[in-house]
Amino acid sequence: MHRAAYAVLGLDWTFEAVDVAPGELPAHVDALDASWRALAVTAPHKRDALDLADSVTDVARAAGGANTLLLEQGPRGRHVRADNTDVPGARAALSEAGVVDVPVVRVLGAGATAASVAHAVAGLGAGLVELVVRDVGRAEETVAAVHAAGLEARVLDASTSPTGPVDLLVSTVPESVAGERADAWAADAAAVFDVVYDPWPTRLSVAARAAGRPVVTGLDLLAHQAVLQLRLMTGASVDVDVVRGAALEVLASA
């Protein structure tokens, strides 16, 4: 997606995937030379990205994680700024699908993406976020992020198979997990947002469409957050369909 955008913008830039072991992000960033402009950060490094940054935007701090590190060169050397485009990207993806009023949101999982989703839905009328997790004790950071968004948080044990109607179901867990109860999850939700984009379609998305529910995909999130990320990195705007189309081509050829 980034490479397609660079081509449209006429930039002779590269975008490379680099595997970084958990806990090694600070050392990796320190080793980068001045030719590096920015990094797109994925799990499990989003929370570590906050700690290594020289400055952190309000949205990244509130969400408890950053998916973007901007490496800014100045007279005093390099300044690392952490930002989060997952939050506005998720909100844009939901709005594009017409999902704009979601008082009660059920989220499968409680990682950094779940925290970003909480802040995204705070701008779409949410009041309560249910976090469905396998280990209740590991949800504390995400609960704090939900509260920071001004929302009520309710942590539910996944083993109890929580039920009841919700305005939006968001799955931030792997297909193998969400797919176990796909029909039941979809039946309870007025709309479904599955952040997984590979493999696609997921069992949850198929069940949601069969039930006549609006479906927002992980590819939609990926495209919208990338447009915002590209603007931070390059200072220029790219149409969301350019990056979404590039991602679809990659997935189709995989």
mmCIF file of C-alpha atoms in Angstrom:
data_model
loop_
_atom_site.group_PDB
_atom_site.id
_atom_site.type_symbol
_atom_site.label_atom_id
_atom_site.label_comp_id
_atom_site.label_asym_id
_atom_site.label_seq_id
_atom_site.Cartn_x
_atom_site.Cartn_y
_atom_site.Cartn_z
ATOM 1 C CA MET A 1 0.000 0.000 0.000
ATOM 2 C CA HIS A 2 2.747 2.433 0.913
ATOM 3 C CA ARG A 3 4.682 1.659 -2.262
ATOM 4 C CA ALA A 4 1.589 2.241 -4.401
ATOM 5 C CA ALA A 5 1.075 5.582 -2.687
ATOM 6 C CA TYR A 6 4.710 6.580 -3.189
ATOM 7 C CA ALA A 7 4.329 5.861 -6.914
ATOM 8 C CA VAL A 8 1.216 8.042 -7.133
ATOM 9 C CA LEU A 9 2.990 10.819 -5.250
ATOM 10 C CA GLY A 10 6.125 10.539 -7.377
ATOM 11 C CA LEU A 11 8.341 9.727 -4.403
ATOM 12 C CA ASP A 12 11.456 7.601 -4.816
ATOM 13 C CA TRP A 13 10.906 5.943 -1.442
ATOM 14 C CA THR A 14 10.938 2.321 -0.323
ATOM 15 C CA PHE A 15 8.842 0.512 2.274
ATOM 16 C CA GLU A 16 10.286 -2.698 3.670
ATOM 17 C CA ALA A 17 8.981 -5.309 6.101
ATOM 18 C CA VAL A 18 11.423 -6.030 8.919
ATOM 19 C CA ASP A 19 11.005 -8.742 11.553
ATOM 20 C CA VAL A 20 11.828 -7.421 15.023
ATOM 21 C CA ALA A 21 11.796 -9.736 18.034
ATOM 22 C CA PRO A 22 9.589 -8.799 20.998
ATOM 23 C CA GLY A 23 11.364 -6.283 23.202
ATOM 24 C CA GLU A 24 13.920 -5.388 20.520
ATOM 25 C CA LEU A 25 12.163 -2.366 18.986
ATOM 26 C CA PRO A 26 14.234 0.271 20.871
ATOM 27 C CA ALA A 27 17.504 -1.290 19.707
ATOM 28 C CA HIS A 28 16.182 -1.550 16.155
ATOM 29 C CA VAL A 29 15.208 2.128 16.056
ATOM 30 C CA ASP A 30 18.543 3.196 17.542
ATOM 31 C CA ALA A 31 20.379 1.360 14.753
ATOM 32 C CA LEU A 32 18.549 3.140 11.904
ATOM 33 C CA ASP A 33 20.480 5.778 9.979
ATOM 34 C CA ALA A 34 19.242 9.192 8.829
ATOM 35 C CA SER A 35 17.798 7.803 5.575
ATOM 36 C CA TRP A 36 14.861 6.340 7.502
ATOM 37 C CA ARG A 37 11.839 8.650 7.670
ATOM 38 C CA ALA A 38 9.313 6.619 9.652
ATOM 39 C CA LEU A 39 8.167 3.191 10.792
ATOM 40 C CA ALA A 40 4.781 1.510 10.645
ATOM 41 C CA VAL A 41 4.582 -0.483 13.876
ATOM 42 C CA THR A 42 2.602 -3.703 14.268
ATOM 43 C CA ALA A 43 1.871 -6.050 17.176
ATOM 44 C CA PRO A 44 3.460 -6.848 19.556
ATOM 45 C CA HIS A 45 5.413 -3.580 19.500
ATOM 46 C CA LYS A 46 2.686 -0.920 19.695
ATOM 47 C CA ARG A 47 2.952 -0.370 23.432
ATOM 48 C CA ASP A 48 6.766 -0.485 23.381
ATOM 49 C CA ALA A 49 6.697 2.245 20.726
ATOM 50 C CA LEU A 50 5.317 4.673 23.297
ATOM 51 C CA ASP A 51 8.164 4.066 25.730
ATOM 52 C CA LEU A 52 10.983 4.672 23.256
ATOM 53 C CA ALA A 53 9.534 7.850 21.721
ATOM 54 C CA ASP A 54 10.763 11.339 22.572
ATOM 55 C CA SER A 55 7.207 12.646 22.221
ATOM 56 C CA VAL A 56 3.803 10.983 22.045
ATOM 57 C CA THR A 57 0.584 12.363 20.581
ATOM 58 C CA ASP A 58 -2.477 12.569 22.790
ATOM 59 C CA VAL A 59 -4.355 9.927 20.804
ATOM 60 C CA ALA A 60 -1.482 7.426 21.014
ATOM 61 C CA ARG A 61 -1.022 7.979 24.732
ATOM 62 C CA ALA A 62 -4.736 7.643 25.431
ATOM 63 C CA ALA A 63 -5.011 4.481 23.315
ATOM 64 C CA GLY A 64 -1.987 2.981 25.035
ATOM 65 C CA GLY A 65 -0.134 2.192 21.829
ATOM 66 C CA ALA A 66 1.414 3.654 18.682
ATOM 67 C CA ASN A 67 1.375 2.230 15.170
ATOM 68 C CA THR A 68 3.504 5.028 13.719
ATOM 69 C CA LEU A 69 6.976 6.263 14.622
ATOM 70 C CA LEU A 70 8.135 9.422 12.856
ATOM 71 C CA LEU A 71 11.902 9.904 12.748
ATOM 72 C CA GLU A 72 12.340 13.656 12.521
ATOM 73 C CA GLN A 73 15.799 15.122 11.948
ATOM 74 C CA GLY A 74 16.573 18.435 13.634
ATOM 75 C CA PRO A 75 19.532 20.589 14.672
ATOM 76 C CA ARG A 76 19.810 18.610 17.900
ATOM 77 C CA GLY A 77 19.675 15.236 16.216
ATOM 78 C CA ARG A 78 16.833 12.811 15.689
ATOM 79 C CA HIS A 79 13.486 13.193 17.436
ATOM 80 C CA VAL A 80 11.186 10.151 17.539
ATOM 81 C CA ARG A 81 7.471 10.961 17.631
ATOM 82 C CA ALA A 82 4.865 8.272 18.315
ATOM 83 C CA ASP A 83 1.385 8.534 16.827
ATOM 84 C CA ASN A 84 -1.654 6.309 16.340
ATOM 85 C CA THR A 85 -3.615 6.198 13.091
ATOM 86 C CA ASP A 86 -5.512 3.053 14.086
ATOM 87 C CA VAL A 87 -7.980 5.175 16.079
ATOM 88 C CA PRO A 88 -9.042 7.634 13.350
ATOM 89 C CA GLY A 89 -8.600 4.895 10.739
ATOM 90 C CA ALA A 90 -11.067 2.591 12.497
ATOM 91 C CA ARG A 91 -13.536 5.437 12.898
ATOM 92 C CA ALA A 92 -13.237 6.302 9.202
ATOM 93 C CA ALA A 93 -13.718 2.665 8.159
ATOM 94 C CA LEU A 94 -16.852 2.334 10.289
ATOM 95 C CA SER A 95 -18.258 5.638 9.064
ATOM 96 C CA GLU A 96 -17.632 4.667 5.438
ATOM 97 C CA ALA A 97 -19.849 1.599 6.006
ATOM 98 C CA GLY A 98 -22.590 3.694 7.620
ATOM 99 C CA VAL A 99 -21.875 2.393 11.128
ATOM 100 C CA VAL A 100 -22.115 5.681 13.000
ATOM 101 C CA ASP A 101 -24.195 5.090 16.149
ATOM 102 C CA VAL A 102 -23.002 2.268 18.401
ATOM 103 C CA PRO A 103 -23.978 2.756 22.079
ATOM 104 C CA VAL A 104 -22.983 -0.798 23.090
ATOM 105 C CA VAL A 105 -19.872 -2.375 21.578
ATOM 106 C CA ARG A 106 -18.610 -5.912 22.169
ATOM 107 C CA VAL A 107 -14.900 -6.443 21.482
ATOM 108 C CA LEU A 108 -13.297 -9.864 21.182
ATOM 109 C CA GLY A 109 -9.781 -9.521 22.589
ATOM 110 C CA ALA A 110 -8.040 -6.933 24.741
ATOM 111 C CA GLY A 111 -4.770 -6.058 23.022
ATOM 112 C CA ALA A 112 -3.528 -2.761 21.619
ATOM 113 C CA THR A 113 -5.947 -2.903 18.675
ATOM 114 C CA ALA A 114 -8.884 -3.339 21.050
ATOM 115 C CA ALA A 115 -7.752 -0.241 22.937
ATOM 116 C CA SER A 116 -7.609 1.748 19.697
ATOM 117 C CA VAL A 117 -11.083 0.536 18.756
ATOM 118 C CA ALA A 118 -12.435 1.815 22.075
ATOM 119 C CA HIS A 119 -11.211 5.306 21.283
ATOM 120 C CA ALA A 120 -12.568 5.052 17.744
ATOM 121 C CA VAL A 121 -16.101 4.167 18.846
ATOM 122 C CA ALA A 122 -16.044 6.889 21.498
ATOM 123 C CA GLY A 123 -16.634 9.249 18.588
ATOM 124 C CA LEU A 124 -19.550 7.150 17.328
ATOM 125 C CA GLY A 125 -21.895 7.342 20.288
ATOM 126 C CA ALA A 126 -20.480 4.463 22.323
ATOM 127 C CA GLY A 127 -21.102 4.361 26.055
ATOM 128 C CA LEU A 128 -20.254 0.771 26.988
ATOM 129 C CA VAL A 129 -17.464 -1.466 25.706
ATOM 130 C CA GLU A 130 -17.594 -5.166 26.568
ATOM 131 C CA LEU A 131 -14.201 -6.858 26.385
ATOM 132 C CA VAL A 132 -14.496 -10.606 25.817
ATOM 133 C CA VAL A 133 -11.208 -12.229 26.816
ATOM 134 C CA ARG A 134 -9.784 -15.627 27.663
ATOM 135 C CA ASP A 135 -7.639 -14.247 30.492
ATOM 136 C CA VAL A 136 -9.516 -11.592 32.462
ATOM 137 C CA GLY A 137 -6.382 -10.665 34.406
ATOM 138 C CA ARG A 138 -4.591 -9.499 31.246
ATOM 139 C CA ALA A 139 -7.212 -6.913 30.269
ATOM 140 C CA GLU A 140 -6.175 -4.200 32.737
ATOM 141 C CA GLU A 141 -4.298 -1.967 30.277
ATOM 142 C CA THR A 142 -7.136 -2.077 27.770
ATOM 143 C CA VAL A 143 -9.718 -1.368 30.479
ATOM 144 C CA ALA A 144 -7.670 1.705 31.382
ATOM 145 C CA ALA A 145 -7.709 2.772 27.724
ATOM 146 C CA VAL A 146 -11.495 2.331 27.565
ATOM 147 C CA HIS A 147 -11.906 4.476 30.663
ATOM 148 C CA ALA A 148 -9.517 7.063 29.196
ATOM 149 C CA ALA A 149 -11.885 7.286 26.228
ATOM 150 C CA GLY A 150 -14.664 8.201 28.653
ATOM 151 C CA LEU A 151 -16.460 4.883 28.265
ATOM 152 C CA GLU A 152 -17.668 2.217 30.660
ATOM 153 C CA ALA A 153 -15.755 -1.060 30.437
ATOM 154 C CA ARG A 154 -17.092 -4.514 31.195
ATOM 155 C CA VAL A 155 -14.733 -7.499 31.077
ATOM 156 C CA LEU A 156 -16.332 -10.834 30.198
ATOM 157 C CA ASP A 157 -14.780 -14.288 30.312
ATOM 158 C CA ALA A 158 -14.871 -15.828 26.837
ATOM 159 C CA SER A 159 -15.413 -19.284 28.330
ATOM 160 C CA THR A 160 -18.874 -18.197 29.507
ATOM 161 C CA SER A 161 -19.923 -17.471 25.900
ATOM 162 C CA PRO A 162 -21.395 -13.984 26.530
ATOM 163 C CA THR A 163 -24.650 -13.293 24.726
ATOM 164 C CA GLY A 164 -27.091 -10.439 24.298
ATOM 165 C CA PRO A 165 -27.699 -7.786 21.645
ATOM 166 C CA VAL A 166 -25.013 -5.198 20.871
ATOM 167 C CA ASP A 167 -24.793 -2.413 18.317
ATOM 168 C CA LEU A 168 -21.364 -3.453 17.086
ATOM 169 C CA LEU A 169 -19.198 -6.547 17.415
ATOM 170 C CA VAL A 170 -15.481 -6.010 16.862
ATOM 171 C CA SER A 171 -13.169 -8.995 16.550
ATOM 172 C CA THR A 172 -9.480 -8.312 17.176
ATOM 173 C CA VAL A 173 -8.637 -11.997 17.600
ATOM 174 C CA PRO A 174 -7.447 -14.565 15.032
ATOM 175 C CA GLU A 175 -9.903 -16.242 12.691
ATOM 176 C CA SER A 176 -9.432 -19.533 14.534
ATOM 177 C CA VAL A 177 -10.785 -17.934 17.717
ATOM 178 C CA ALA A 178 -13.621 -15.762 16.412
ATOM 179 C CA GLY A 179 -14.769 -18.447 14.017
ATOM 180 C CA GLU A 180 -15.601 -20.879 16.814
ATOM 181 C CA ARG A 181 -18.880 -19.045 17.563
ATOM 182 C CA ALA A 182 -19.232 -17.007 14.386
ATOM 183 C CA ASP A 183 -22.976 -17.522 13.918
ATOM 184 C CA ALA A 184 -23.819 -16.630 17.517
ATOM 185 C CA TRP A 185 -21.543 -13.563 17.583
ATOM 186 C CA ALA A 186 -23.030 -12.268 14.336
ATOM 187 C CA ALA A 187 -26.626 -12.926 15.385
ATOM 188 C CA ASP A 188 -26.231 -10.728 18.476
ATOM 189 C CA ALA A 189 -24.698 -7.772 16.628
ATOM 190 C CA ALA A 190 -26.305 -5.054 14.516
ATOM 191 C CA ALA A 191 -22.972 -4.644 12.676
ATOM 192 C CA VAL A 192 -19.668 -6.534 12.582
ATOM 193 C CA PHE A 193 -16.089 -5.276 12.298
ATOM 194 C CA ASP A 194 -13.494 -8.036 11.814
ATOM 195 C CA VAL A 195 -9.957 -6.628 11.838
ATOM 196 C CA VAL A 196 -8.550 -9.807 10.267
ATOM 197 C CA TYR A 197 -7.883 -9.402 6.532
ATOM 198 C CA ASP A 198 -5.864 -12.524 5.743
ATOM 199 C CA PRO A 199 -7.255 -15.117 5.342
ATOM 200 C CA TRP A 200 -10.447 -13.629 3.952
ATOM 201 C CA PRO A 201 -13.345 -14.068 4.107
ATOM 202 C CA THR A 202 -13.411 -15.138 7.735
ATOM 203 C CA ARG A 203 -16.167 -17.323 9.140
ATOM 204 C CA LEU A 204 -17.341 -14.345 11.192
ATOM 205 C CA SER A 205 -17.687 -12.103 8.145
ATOM 206 C CA VAL A 206 -19.531 -14.837 6.230
ATOM 207 C CA ALA A 207 -21.929 -15.353 9.148
ATOM 208 C CA ALA A 208 -22.512 -11.614 9.462
ATOM 209 C CA ARG A 209 -23.316 -11.182 5.781
ATOM 210 C CA ALA A 210 -25.609 -14.217 5.875
ATOM 211 C CA ALA A 211 -27.457 -12.543 8.752
ATOM 212 C CA GLY A 212 -27.763 -9.320 6.760
ATOM 213 C CA ARG A 213 -25.381 -7.345 8.952
ATOM 214 C CA PRO A 214 -23.092 -4.560 7.697
ATOM 215 C CA VAL A 215 -19.495 -5.817 7.665
ATOM 216 C CA VAL A 216 -16.386 -3.686 8.058
ATOM 217 C CA THR A 217 -13.194 -5.525 7.175
ATOM 218 C CA GLY A 218 -9.642 -5.455 8.396
ATOM 219 C CA LEU A 219 -8.671 -4.320 4.915
ATOM 220 C CA ASP A 220 -10.899 -1.259 5.335
ATOM 221 C CA LEU A 221 -9.126 -0.447 8.597
ATOM 222 C CA LEU A 222 -5.727 -1.093 7.040
ATOM 223 C CA ALA A 223 -6.453 1.220 4.110
ATOM 224 C CA HIS A 224 -7.874 4.091 6.129
ATOM 225 C CA GLN A 225 -5.131 4.041 8.752
ATOM 226 C CA ALA A 226 -2.511 3.828 5.991
ATOM 227 C CA VAL A 227 -3.869 6.962 4.292
ATOM 228 C CA LEU A 228 -3.514 8.832 7.574
ATOM 229 C CA GLN A 229 -0.096 7.292 8.196
ATOM 230 C CA LEU A 230 1.086 8.305 4.736
ATOM 231 C CA ARG A 231 -0.027 11.867 5.375
ATOM 232 C CA LEU A 232 2.086 11.938 8.539
ATOM 233 C CA MET A 233 5.088 10.423 6.779
ATOM 234 C CA THR A 234 4.974 12.358 3.498
ATOM 235 C CA GLY A 235 2.812 15.407 4.158
ATOM 236 C CA ALA A 236 0.653 14.450 1.154
ATOM 237 C CA SER A 237 -2.814 12.923 0.755
ATOM 238 C CA VAL A 238 -3.672 9.764 -1.179
ATOM 239 C CA ASP A 239 -7.140 8.437 -2.020
ATOM 240 C CA VAL A 240 -8.110 5.497 0.170
ATOM 241 C CA ASP A 241 -9.038 3.400 -2.869
ATOM 242 C CA VAL A 242 -5.447 3.602 -4.138
ATOM 243 C CA VAL A 243 -4.066 1.877 -1.062
ATOM 244 C CA ARG A 244 -7.039 -0.477 -0.697
ATOM 245 C CA GLY A 245 -6.658 -1.564 -4.319
ATOM 246 C CA ALA A 246 -2.952 -2.211 -3.838
ATOM 247 C CA ALA A 247 -3.661 -4.354 -0.788
ATOM 248 C CA LEU A 248 -6.303 -6.342 -2.661
ATOM 249 C CA GLU A 249 -3.824 -7.071 -5.451
ATOM 250 C CA VAL A 250 -1.287 -8.401 -2.961
ATOM 251 C CA LEU A 251 -3.862 -10.603 -1.240
ATOM 252 C CA ALA A 252 -5.167 -11.901 -4.573
ATOM 253 C CA SER A 253 -1.679 -12.949 -5.647
ATOM 254 C CA ALA A 254 -0.781 -14.605 -2.343
#
